[in-house]
PDB file of C-alpha atoms in Angstrom:
ATOM      1  CA  UNK A 716       8.015  -6.054  14.055  1.00  0.00           C
ATOM      2  CA  UNK A 717       5.164  -5.280  11.623  1.00  0.00           C
ATOM      3  CA  UNK A 718       2.100  -3.044  11.756  1.00  0.00           C
ATOM      4  CA  UNK A 719      -0.791  -5.452  12.229  1.00  0.00           C
ATOM      5  CA  UNK A 720      -4.186  -4.601  10.752  1.00  0.00           C
ATOM      6  CA  UNK A 721      -7.072  -6.005  12.813  1.00  0.00           C
ATOM      7  CA  UNK A 722     -10.489  -6.983  11.166  1.00  0.00           C
ATOM      8  CA  UNK A 723     -12.144  -3.831  12.606  1.00  0.00           C
ATOM      9  CA  UNK A 724      -9.562  -1.621  10.968  1.00  0.00           C
ATOM     10  CA  UNK A 725      -7.575  -0.969  14.077  1.00  0.00           C
ATOM     11  CA  UNK A 726      -3.721  -0.873  13.495  1.00  0.00           C
ATOM     12  CA  UNK A 727      -1.285  -2.284  16.028  1.00  0.00           C
ATOM     13  CA  UNK A 728       1.934  -0.310  15.526  1.00  0.00           C
ATOM     14  CA  UNK A 729       5.089  -1.419  17.255  1.00  0.00           C
ATOM     15  CA  UNK A 730       6.431   0.845  19.989  1.00  0.00           C
ATOM     16  CA  UNK A 731       9.725   0.129  21.513  1.00  0.00           C
ATOM     17  CA  UNK A 732       9.815   0.286  25.271  1.00  0.00           C
ATOM     18  CA  UNK A 733      13.218   0.583  27.102  1.00  0.00           C
ATOM     19  CA  UNK A 734      13.512   0.744  30.823  1.00  0.00           C
ATOM     20  CA  UNK A 735      16.967   1.232  32.331  1.00  0.00           C
ATOM     21  CA  UNK A 736      18.045   1.040  35.966  1.00  0.00           C
ATOM     22  CA  UNK A 737      17.939   3.995  38.274  1.00  0.00           C
ATOM     23  CA  UNK A 738      21.669   4.337  38.287  1.00  0.00           C
ATOM     24  CA  UNK A 739      21.788   4.642  34.393  1.00  0.00           C
ATOM     25  CA  UNK A 740      23.751   1.424  33.885  1.00  0.00           C
ATOM     26  CA  UNK A 741      22.876  -1.321  31.592  1.00  0.00           C
ATOM     27  CA  UNK A 742      22.647  -3.756  34.592  1.00  0.00           C
ATOM     28  CA  UNK A 743      19.033  -4.967  34.963  1.00  0.00           C
ATOM     29  CA  UNK A 744      17.932  -3.301  31.833  1.00  0.00           C
ATOM     30  CA  UNK A 745      14.633  -4.600  30.371  1.00  0.00           C
ATOM     31  CA  UNK A 746      13.979  -4.316  26.640  1.00  0.00           C
ATOM     32  CA  UNK A 747      10.517  -5.148  25.424  1.00  0.00           C
ATOM     33  CA  UNK A 748       8.305  -4.664  22.362  1.00  0.00           C
ATOM     34  CA  UNK A 749       4.712  -3.364  22.725  1.00  0.00           C
ATOM     35  CA  UNK A 750       2.086  -2.216  20.365  1.00  0.00           C
ATOM     36  CA  UNK A 751       0.099   1.077  20.182  1.00  0.00           C
ATOM     37  CA  UNK A 752      -3.372   0.816  18.756  1.00  0.00           C
ATOM     38  CA  UNK A 753      -4.444   3.383  16.173  1.00  0.00           C
ATOM     39  CA  UNK A 754      -7.945   3.578  14.904  1.00  0.00           C
ATOM     40  CA  UNK A 755      -9.214   5.201  11.764  1.00  0.00           C
ATOM     41  CA  UNK A 756      -9.191   8.974  12.402  1.00  0.00           C
ATOM     42  CA  UNK A 757      -6.070   8.946  14.503  1.00  0.00           C
ATOM     43  CA  UNK A 758      -3.584  11.367  13.099  1.00  0.00           C
ATOM     44  CA  UNK A 759      -0.861   8.714  12.302  1.00  0.00           C
ATOM     45  CA  UNK A 760      -3.375   6.110  10.922  1.00  0.00           C
ATOM     46  CA  UNK A 761      -2.956   6.679   7.182  1.00  0.00           C
ATOM     47  CA  UNK A 762       0.844   6.799   7.484  1.00  0.00           C
ATOM     48  CA  UNK A 763       0.871   3.157   8.829  1.00  0.00           C
ATOM     49  CA  UNK A 764      -2.064   1.760   6.851  1.00  0.00           C
ATOM     50  CA  UNK A 765      -0.376   0.987   3.509  1.00  0.00           C
ATOM     51  CA  UNK A 766       2.499  -1.049   5.184  1.00  0.00           C
ATOM     52  CA  UNK A 767       0.169  -3.029   7.493  1.00  0.00           C
ATOM     53  CA  UNK A 768      -0.423  -6.723   7.224  1.00  0.00           C
ATOM     54  CA  UNK A 769      -3.384  -8.746   8.690  1.00  0.00           C
ATOM     55  CA  UNK A 770      -2.860 -11.348  11.368  1.00  0.00           C
ATOM     56  CA  UNK A 771      -3.389 -14.078   8.734  1.00  0.00           C
ATOM     57  CA  UNK A 772      -0.744 -12.613   6.440  1.00  0.00           C
ATOM     58  CA  UNK A 773       1.568 -12.371   9.514  1.00  0.00           C
ATOM     59  CA  UNK A 774       1.021 -16.128  10.288  1.00  0.00           C
ATOM     60  CA  UNK A 775       1.676 -17.058   6.622  1.00  0.00           C
ATOM     61  CA  UNK A 776       5.025 -15.238   6.865  1.00  0.00           C
ATOM     62  CA  UNK A 777       5.916 -16.976  10.157  1.00  0.00           C
ATOM     63  CA  UNK A 778       5.069 -20.343   8.609  1.00  0.00           C
ATOM     64  CA  UNK A 779       7.122 -19.479   5.424  1.00  0.00           C
ATOM     65  CA  UNK A 780      10.102 -18.448   7.741  1.00  0.00           C
ATOM     66  CA  UNK A 781       9.861 -21.740   9.599  1.00  0.00           C
ATOM     67  CA  UNK A 782       9.813 -23.763   6.375  1.00  0.00           C
ATOM     68  CA  UNK A 783      12.777 -21.813   4.866  1.00  0.00           C
ATOM     69  CA  UNK A 784      14.662 -22.118   8.173  1.00  0.00           C
ATOM     70  CA  UNK A 785      14.267 -25.890   8.147  1.00  0.00           C
ATOM     71  CA  UNK A 786      15.784 -26.008   4.660  1.00  0.00           C
ATOM     72  CA  UNK A 787      18.543 -23.740   5.615  1.00  0.00           C
ATOM     73  CA  UNK A 788      19.254 -25.868   8.746  1.00  0.00           C
ATOM     74  CA  UNK A 789      19.418 -28.959   6.514  1.00  0.00           C
ATOM     75  CA  UNK A 790      21.970 -27.289   4.252  1.00  0.00           C
ATOM     76  CA  UNK A 791      23.969 -26.059   7.123  1.00  0.00           C
ATOM     77  CA  UNK A 792      24.046 -29.647   8.735  1.00  0.00           C
ATOM     78  CA  UNK A 793      25.241 -31.069   5.533  1.00  0.00           C
ATOM     79  CA  UNK A 794      27.957 -28.410   5.225  1.00  0.00           C
ATOM     80  CA  UNK A 795      28.973 -29.012   8.882  1.00  0.00           C
ATOM     81  CA  UNK A 796      29.186 -32.792   8.361  1.00  0.00           C
ATOM     82  CA  UNK A 797      31.355 -32.239   5.313  1.00  0.00           C
ATOM     83  CA  UNK A 798      33.655 -29.994   7.386  1.00  0.00           C
ATOM     84  CA  UNK A 799      33.969 -32.580  10.124  1.00  0.00           C
ATOM     85  CA  UNK A 800      35.275 -35.133   7.498  1.00  0.00           C
ATOM     86  CA  UNK A 801      38.062 -32.821   6.468  1.00  0.00           C
TER      87      UNK A 801
END
């Protein structure tokens, strides 16, 4: 997950949330990702600002990943088809 910088300067910083069952076992465990919002003036704001990306930059990254994944998928399917012929 990335630190997202909103137009008003607010940073959305990922904060892992882990909730386990009352017995302490892994059964029924819920793992989720959430964001904590930091505004200019918050003690940790400057620490996260340099590594932050805008929502538009994040969408560009997602689009690029999808495009690259499509090419990788095509190469894999070609490889798999070649293996099936052996």
